Amino acid sequence: MKAFVDTVLEAVTAVLLLGGAAFCLLGAVGLVRFPDTVTRLQAAAKAQNLGLLLILIGAALRVPLPYAGLLLLIAVFQLLTVPVLGQVVGRVAYRTGAVERHTLTVDELAERLAPPDAPDAEEGGSGRGRGT
């Protein structure tokens, strides 16, 4: 019975590690192939995060319990920091002009970042107000 459990555990670990590696590879391909900052940011944040989480869970299944807890703590830290980093990088890209604003479906920052004496962002047709 122990041999069966070990075989199943090894198979699950292999699937998690290979799946995580595939997501990391797809995220790297997205960083190279996507045309602009916003889509590259999505590839970096989503695919790389999921890939790393799968790898950490797969590794946690094979190591002793204290190390597994540390790996899961790293996974939680990753889940907390990646969205914040994505938000900061996206805002910097937007403010420095690296984002082509005409390609955005919804431009919520146009209204917030407009100078006080400038015309309303809704008049330009590039943004959507908070109430809609």
mmCIF file with all atom_site columns, C-alpha atoms in Angstrom:
data_model
loop_
_atom_site.group_PDB
_atom_site.id
_atom_site.type_symbol
_atom_site.label_atom_id
_atom_site.label_alt_id
_atom_site.label_comp_id
_atom_site.label_asym_id
_atom_site.label_entity_id
_atom_site.label_seq_id
_atom_site.pdbx_PDB_ins_code
_atom_site.Cartn_x
_atom_site.Cartn_y
_atom_site.Cartn_z
_atom_site.occupancy
_atom_site.B_iso_or_equiv
_atom_site.pdbx_formal_charge
_atom_site.auth_seq_id
_atom_site.auth_comp_id
_atom_site.auth_asym_id
_atom_site.auth_atom_id
_atom_site.pdbx_PDB_model_num
ATOM 1   C CA . MET A 1 1   ? 0.000   0.000  0.000   1.00 0.00 ? 1   MET A CA 1
ATOM 2   C CA . LYS A 1 2   ? 2.860   2.400  0.796   1.00 0.00 ? 2   LYS A CA 1
ATOM 3   C CA . ALA A 1 3   ? 4.338   1.821  -2.654  1.00 0.00 ? 3   ALA A CA 1
ATOM 4   C CA . PHE A 1 4   ? 1.031   2.811  -4.251  1.00 0.00 ? 4   PHE A CA 1
ATOM 5   C CA . VAL A 1 5   ? 0.795   6.010  -2.181  1.00 0.00 ? 5   VAL A CA 1
ATOM 6   C CA . ASP A 1 6   ? 4.407   6.894  -3.055  1.00 0.00 ? 6   ASP A CA 1
ATOM 7   C CA . THR A 1 7   ? 3.711   6.309  -6.747  1.00 0.00 ? 7   THR A CA 1
ATOM 8   C CA . VAL A 1 8   ? 0.601   8.508  -6.685  1.00 0.00 ? 8   VAL A CA 1
ATOM 9   C CA . LEU A 1 9   ? 2.481   11.218 -4.759  1.00 0.00 ? 9   LEU A CA 1
ATOM 10  C CA . GLU A 1 10  ? 5.306   11.149 -7.292  1.00 0.00 ? 10  GLU A CA 1
ATOM 11  C CA . ALA A 1 11  ? 2.843   11.366 -10.177 1.00 0.00 ? 11  ALA A CA 1
ATOM 12  C CA . VAL A 1 12  ? 1.005   14.339 -8.632  1.00 0.00 ? 12  VAL A CA 1
ATOM 13  C CA . THR A 1 13  ? 4.317   16.039 -7.916  1.00 0.00 ? 13  THR A CA 1
ATOM 14  C CA . ALA A 1 14  ? 5.504   15.474 -11.481 1.00 0.00 ? 14  ALA A CA 1
ATOM 15  C CA . VAL A 1 15  ? 2.274   16.905 -12.905 1.00 0.00 ? 15  VAL A CA 1
ATOM 16  C CA . LEU A 1 16  ? 2.498   19.983 -10.663 1.00 0.00 ? 16  LEU A CA 1
ATOM 17  C CA . LEU A 1 17  ? 6.171   20.608 -11.456 1.00 0.00 ? 17  LEU A CA 1
ATOM 18  C CA . LEU A 1 18  ? 5.714   20.138 -15.203 1.00 0.00 ? 18  LEU A CA 1
ATOM 19  C CA . GLY A 1 19  ? 2.555   22.261 -15.226 1.00 0.00 ? 19  GLY A CA 1
ATOM 20  C CA . GLY A 1 20  ? 4.329   25.006 -13.299 1.00 0.00 ? 20  GLY A CA 1
ATOM 21  C CA . ALA A 1 21  ? 7.287   24.888 -15.662 1.00 0.00 ? 21  ALA A CA 1
ATOM 22  C CA . ALA A 1 22  ? 4.916   25.112 -18.645 1.00 0.00 ? 22  ALA A CA 1
ATOM 23  C CA . PHE A 1 23  ? 3.190   28.200 -17.205 1.00 0.00 ? 23  PHE A CA 1
ATOM 24  C CA . CYS A 1 24  ? 6.561   29.838 -16.491 1.00 0.00 ? 24  CYS A CA 1
ATOM 25  C CA . LEU A 1 25  ? 7.636   29.118 -20.065 1.00 0.00 ? 25  LEU A CA 1
ATOM 26  C CA . LEU A 1 26  ? 4.392   30.529 -21.461 1.00 0.00 ? 26  LEU A CA 1
ATOM 27  C CA . GLY A 1 27  ? 4.806   33.653 -19.319 1.00 0.00 ? 27  GLY A CA 1
ATOM 28  C CA . ALA A 1 28  ? 8.335   34.129 -20.659 1.00 0.00 ? 28  ALA A CA 1
ATOM 29  C CA . VAL A 1 29  ? 7.123   33.689 -24.236 1.00 0.00 ? 29  VAL A CA 1
ATOM 30  C CA . GLY A 1 30  ? 4.388   36.256 -23.535 1.00 0.00 ? 30  GLY A CA 1
ATOM 31  C CA . LEU A 1 31  ? 6.961   38.743 -22.271 1.00 0.00 ? 31  LEU A CA 1
ATOM 32  C CA . VAL A 1 32  ? 8.883   38.410 -25.528 1.00 0.00 ? 32  VAL A CA 1
ATOM 33  C CA . ARG A 1 33  ? 5.967   38.227 -27.962 1.00 0.00 ? 33  ARG A CA 1
ATOM 34  C CA . PHE A 1 34  ? 3.328   40.626 -26.618 1.00 0.00 ? 34  PHE A CA 1
ATOM 35  C CA . PRO A 1 35  ? 3.398   44.085 -28.216 1.00 0.00 ? 35  PRO A CA 1
ATOM 36  C CA . ASP A 1 36  ? 2.890   46.521 -25.332 1.00 0.00 ? 36  ASP A CA 1
ATOM 37  C CA . THR A 1 37  ? 3.490   47.044 -21.653 1.00 0.00 ? 37  THR A CA 1
ATOM 38  C CA . VAL A 1 38  ? -0.004  46.215 -20.460 1.00 0.00 ? 38  VAL A CA 1
ATOM 39  C CA . THR A 1 39  ? -0.167  42.798 -22.126 1.00 0.00 ? 39  THR A CA 1
ATOM 40  C CA . ARG A 1 40  ? 3.406   41.999 -21.076 1.00 0.00 ? 40  ARG A CA 1
ATOM 41  C CA . LEU A 1 41  ? 2.453   42.883 -17.528 1.00 0.00 ? 41  LEU A CA 1
ATOM 42  C CA . GLN A 1 42  ? -0.413  40.393 -17.696 1.00 0.00 ? 42  GLN A CA 1
ATOM 43  C CA . ALA A 1 43  ? 1.922   37.656 -18.927 1.00 0.00 ? 43  ALA A CA 1
ATOM 44  C CA . ALA A 1 44  ? 4.416   38.379 -16.182 1.00 0.00 ? 44  ALA A CA 1
ATOM 45  C CA . ALA A 1 45  ? 1.876   38.634 -13.392 1.00 0.00 ? 45  ALA A CA 1
ATOM 46  C CA . LYS A 1 46  ? -0.585  35.873 -14.206 1.00 0.00 ? 46  LYS A CA 1
ATOM 47  C CA . ALA A 1 47  ? 1.357   33.087 -15.893 1.00 0.00 ? 47  ALA A CA 1
ATOM 48  C CA . GLN A 1 48  ? 4.546   33.460 -13.878 1.00 0.00 ? 48  GLN A CA 1
ATOM 49  C CA . ASN A 1 49  ? 2.614   33.620 -10.614 1.00 0.00 ? 49  ASN A CA 1
ATOM 50  C CA . LEU A 1 50  ? 0.588   30.501 -11.368 1.00 0.00 ? 50  LEU A CA 1
ATOM 51  C CA . GLY A 1 51  ? 3.685   28.677 -12.596 1.00 0.00 ? 51  GLY A CA 1
ATOM 52  C CA . LEU A 1 52  ? 5.648   29.480 -9.466  1.00 0.00 ? 52  LEU A CA 1
ATOM 53  C CA . LEU A 1 53  ? 2.742   28.471 -7.224  1.00 0.00 ? 53  LEU A CA 1
ATOM 54  C CA . LEU A 1 54  ? 2.420   25.097 -8.957  1.00 0.00 ? 54  LEU A CA 1
ATOM 55  C CA . ILE A 1 55  ? 6.159   24.502 -8.633  1.00 0.00 ? 55  ILE A CA 1
ATOM 56  C CA . LEU A 1 56  ? 6.129   25.448 -4.948  1.00 0.00 ? 56  LEU A CA 1
ATOM 57  C CA . ILE A 1 57  ? 3.167   23.163 -4.210  1.00 0.00 ? 57  ILE A CA 1
ATOM 58  C CA . GLY A 1 58  ? 4.801   20.308 -6.119  1.00 0.00 ? 58  GLY A CA 1
ATOM 59  C CA . ALA A 1 59  ? 8.040   20.776 -4.210  1.00 0.00 ? 59  ALA A CA 1
ATOM 60  C CA . ALA A 1 60  ? 6.176   21.044 -0.891  1.00 0.00 ? 60  ALA A CA 1
ATOM 61  C CA . LEU A 1 61  ? 4.733   17.571 -1.456  1.00 0.00 ? 61  LEU A CA 1
ATOM 62  C CA . ARG A 1 62  ? 8.212   16.019 -1.600  1.00 0.00 ? 62  ARG A CA 1
ATOM 63  C CA . VAL A 1 63  ? 10.136  17.765 1.197   1.00 0.00 ? 63  VAL A CA 1
ATOM 64  C CA . PRO A 1 64  ? 9.928   17.329 4.994   1.00 0.00 ? 64  PRO A CA 1
ATOM 65  C CA . LEU A 1 65  ? 7.133   19.190 6.780   1.00 0.00 ? 65  LEU A CA 1
ATOM 66  C CA . PRO A 1 66  ? 9.128   22.210 8.115   1.00 0.00 ? 66  PRO A CA 1
ATOM 67  C CA . TYR A 1 67  ? 10.411  22.951 4.609   1.00 0.00 ? 67  TYR A CA 1
ATOM 68  C CA . ALA A 1 68  ? 6.955   22.454 3.116   1.00 0.00 ? 68  ALA A CA 1
ATOM 69  C CA . GLY A 1 69  ? 5.616   25.091 5.487   1.00 0.00 ? 69  GLY A CA 1
ATOM 70  C CA . LEU A 1 70  ? 8.341   27.470 4.368   1.00 0.00 ? 70  LEU A CA 1
ATOM 71  C CA . LEU A 1 71  ? 7.504   26.839 0.705   1.00 0.00 ? 71  LEU A CA 1
ATOM 72  C CA . LEU A 1 72  ? 3.829   27.515 1.359   1.00 0.00 ? 72  LEU A CA 1
ATOM 73  C CA . LEU A 1 73  ? 4.771   30.720 3.185   1.00 0.00 ? 73  LEU A CA 1
ATOM 74  C CA . ILE A 1 74  ? 6.720   31.783 0.094   1.00 0.00 ? 74  ILE A CA 1
ATOM 75  C CA . ALA A 1 75  ? 3.623   31.031 -2.005  1.00 0.00 ? 75  ALA A CA 1
ATOM 76  C CA . VAL A 1 76  ? 1.453   33.254 0.219   1.00 0.00 ? 76  VAL A CA 1
ATOM 77  C CA . PHE A 1 77  ? 4.039   36.040 0.024   1.00 0.00 ? 77  PHE A CA 1
ATOM 78  C CA . GLN A 1 78  ? 4.027   35.693 -3.764  1.00 0.00 ? 78  GLN A CA 1
ATOM 79  C CA . LEU A 1 79  ? 0.229   35.954 -3.861  1.00 0.00 ? 79  LEU A CA 1
ATOM 80  C CA . LEU A 1 80  ? 0.327   39.125 -1.780  1.00 0.00 ? 80  LEU A CA 1
ATOM 81  C CA . THR A 1 81  ? 3.126   40.953 -3.586  1.00 0.00 ? 81  THR A CA 1
ATOM 82  C CA . VAL A 1 82  ? 2.537   40.245 -7.288  1.00 0.00 ? 82  VAL A CA 1
ATOM 83  C CA . PRO A 1 83  ? -0.726  42.230 -7.574  1.00 0.00 ? 83  PRO A CA 1
ATOM 84  C CA . VAL A 1 84  ? 0.845   45.208 -5.801  1.00 0.00 ? 84  VAL A CA 1
ATOM 85  C CA . LEU A 1 85  ? 3.888   45.102 -8.056  1.00 0.00 ? 85  LEU A CA 1
ATOM 86  C CA . GLY A 1 86  ? 1.673   44.807 -11.143 1.00 0.00 ? 86  GLY A CA 1
ATOM 87  C CA . GLN A 1 87  ? -0.318  47.844 -10.044 1.00 0.00 ? 87  GLN A CA 1
ATOM 88  C CA . VAL A 1 88  ? 2.819   49.917 -9.476  1.00 0.00 ? 88  VAL A CA 1
ATOM 89  C CA . VAL A 1 89  ? 4.437   48.920 -12.771 1.00 0.00 ? 89  VAL A CA 1
ATOM 90  C CA . GLY A 1 90  ? 1.186   49.564 -14.648 1.00 0.00 ? 90  GLY A CA 1
ATOM 91  C CA . ARG A 1 91  ? 0.813   53.040 -13.150 1.00 0.00 ? 91  ARG A CA 1
ATOM 92  C CA . VAL A 1 92  ? 4.419   53.944 -13.908 1.00 0.00 ? 92  VAL A CA 1
ATOM 93  C CA . ALA A 1 93  ? 4.015   52.731 -17.487 1.00 0.00 ? 93  ALA A CA 1
ATOM 94  C CA . TYR A 1 94  ? 0.807   54.745 -17.851 1.00 0.00 ? 94  TYR A CA 1
ATOM 95  C CA . ARG A 1 95  ? 2.296   57.931 -16.421 1.00 0.00 ? 95  ARG A CA 1
ATOM 96  C CA . THR A 1 96  ? 5.486   57.740 -18.481 1.00 0.00 ? 96  THR A CA 1
ATOM 97  C CA . GLY A 1 97  ? 3.593   57.225 -21.733 1.00 0.00 ? 97  GLY A CA 1
ATOM 98  C CA . ALA A 1 98  ? 4.597   53.606 -22.320 1.00 0.00 ? 98  ALA A CA 1
ATOM 99  C CA . VAL A 1 99  ? 0.914   52.656 -22.615 1.00 0.00 ? 99  VAL A CA 1
ATOM 100 C CA . GLU A 1 100 ? -0.900  53.529 -25.832 1.00 0.00 ? 100 GLU A CA 1
ATOM 101 C CA . ARG A 1 101 ? -4.066  55.003 -24.382 1.00 0.00 ? 101 ARG A CA 1
ATOM 102 C CA . HIS A 1 102 ? -6.130  54.626 -27.550 1.00 0.00 ? 102 HIS A CA 1
ATOM 103 C CA . THR A 1 103 ? -5.822  50.825 -27.271 1.00 0.00 ? 103 THR A CA 1
ATOM 104 C CA . LEU A 1 104 ? -7.389  50.713 -23.802 1.00 0.00 ? 104 LEU A CA 1
ATOM 105 C CA . THR A 1 105 ? -11.011 49.635 -23.600 1.00 0.00 ? 105 THR A CA 1
ATOM 106 C CA . VAL A 1 106 ? -11.549 51.485 -20.320 1.00 0.00 ? 106 VAL A CA 1
ATOM 107 C CA . ASP A 1 107 ? -9.207  54.255 -19.193 1.00 0.00 ? 107 ASP A CA 1
ATOM 108 C CA . GLU A 1 108 ? -10.015 54.863 -15.523 1.00 0.00 ? 108 GLU A CA 1
ATOM 109 C CA . LEU A 1 109 ? -6.795  56.771 -14.830 1.00 0.00 ? 109 LEU A CA 1
ATOM 110 C CA . ALA A 1 110 ? -7.443  59.516 -17.381 1.00 0.00 ? 110 ALA A CA 1
ATOM 111 C CA . GLU A 1 111 ? -9.930  61.253 -15.081 1.00 0.00 ? 111 GLU A CA 1
ATOM 112 C CA . ARG A 1 112 ? -7.803  60.858 -11.965 1.00 0.00 ? 112 ARG A CA 1
ATOM 113 C CA . LEU A 1 113 ? -4.565  62.061 -13.534 1.00 0.00 ? 113 LEU A CA 1
ATOM 114 C CA . ALA A 1 114 ? -6.029  64.960 -15.521 1.00 0.00 ? 114 ALA A CA 1
ATOM 115 C CA . PRO A 1 115 ? -4.951  68.416 -14.340 1.00 0.00 ? 115 PRO A CA 1
ATOM 116 C CA . PRO A 1 116 ? -7.700  70.286 -12.420 1.00 0.00 ? 116 PRO A CA 1
ATOM 117 C CA . ASP A 1 117 ? -8.097  72.948 -15.123 1.00 0.00 ? 117 ASP A CA 1
ATOM 118 C CA . ALA A 1 118 ? -8.174  70.457 -18.024 1.00 0.00 ? 118 ALA A CA 1
ATOM 119 C CA . PRO A 1 119 ? -11.465 69.467 -19.705 1.00 0.00 ? 119 PRO A CA 1
ATOM 120 C CA . ASP A 1 120 ? -13.227 66.430 -18.321 1.00 0.00 ? 120 ASP A CA 1
ATOM 121 C CA . ALA A 1 121 ? -11.792 63.097 -19.487 1.00 0.00 ? 121 ALA A CA 1
ATOM 122 C CA . GLU A 1 122 ? -15.237 61.894 -20.585 1.00 0.00 ? 122 GLU A CA 1
ATOM 123 C CA . GLU A 1 123 ? -15.497 64.627 -23.196 1.00 0.00 ? 123 GLU A CA 1
ATOM 124 C CA . GLY A 1 124 ? -12.469 63.253 -24.998 1.00 0.00 ? 124 GLY A CA 1
ATOM 125 C CA . GLY A 1 125 ? -14.086 59.845 -25.298 1.00 0.00 ? 125 GLY A CA 1
ATOM 126 C CA . SER A 1 126 ? -11.067 58.031 -23.913 1.00 0.00 ? 126 SER A CA 1
ATOM 127 C CA . GLY A 1 127 ? -12.364 57.260 -20.449 1.00 0.00 ? 127 GLY A CA 1
ATOM 128 C CA . ARG A 1 128 ? -15.365 56.107 -18.563 1.00 0.00 ? 128 ARG A CA 1
ATOM 129 C CA . GLY A 1 129 ? -16.650 57.876 -15.506 1.00 0.00 ? 129 GLY A CA 1
ATOM 130 C CA . ARG A 1 130 ? -16.887 56.351 -12.064 1.00 0.00 ? 130 ARG A CA 1
ATOM 131 C CA . GLY A 1 131 ? -20.664 56.181 -12.139 1.00 0.00 ? 131 GLY A CA 1
ATOM 132 C CA . THR A 1 132 ? -20.878 53.942 -15.198 1.00 0.00 ? 132 THR A CA 1
#
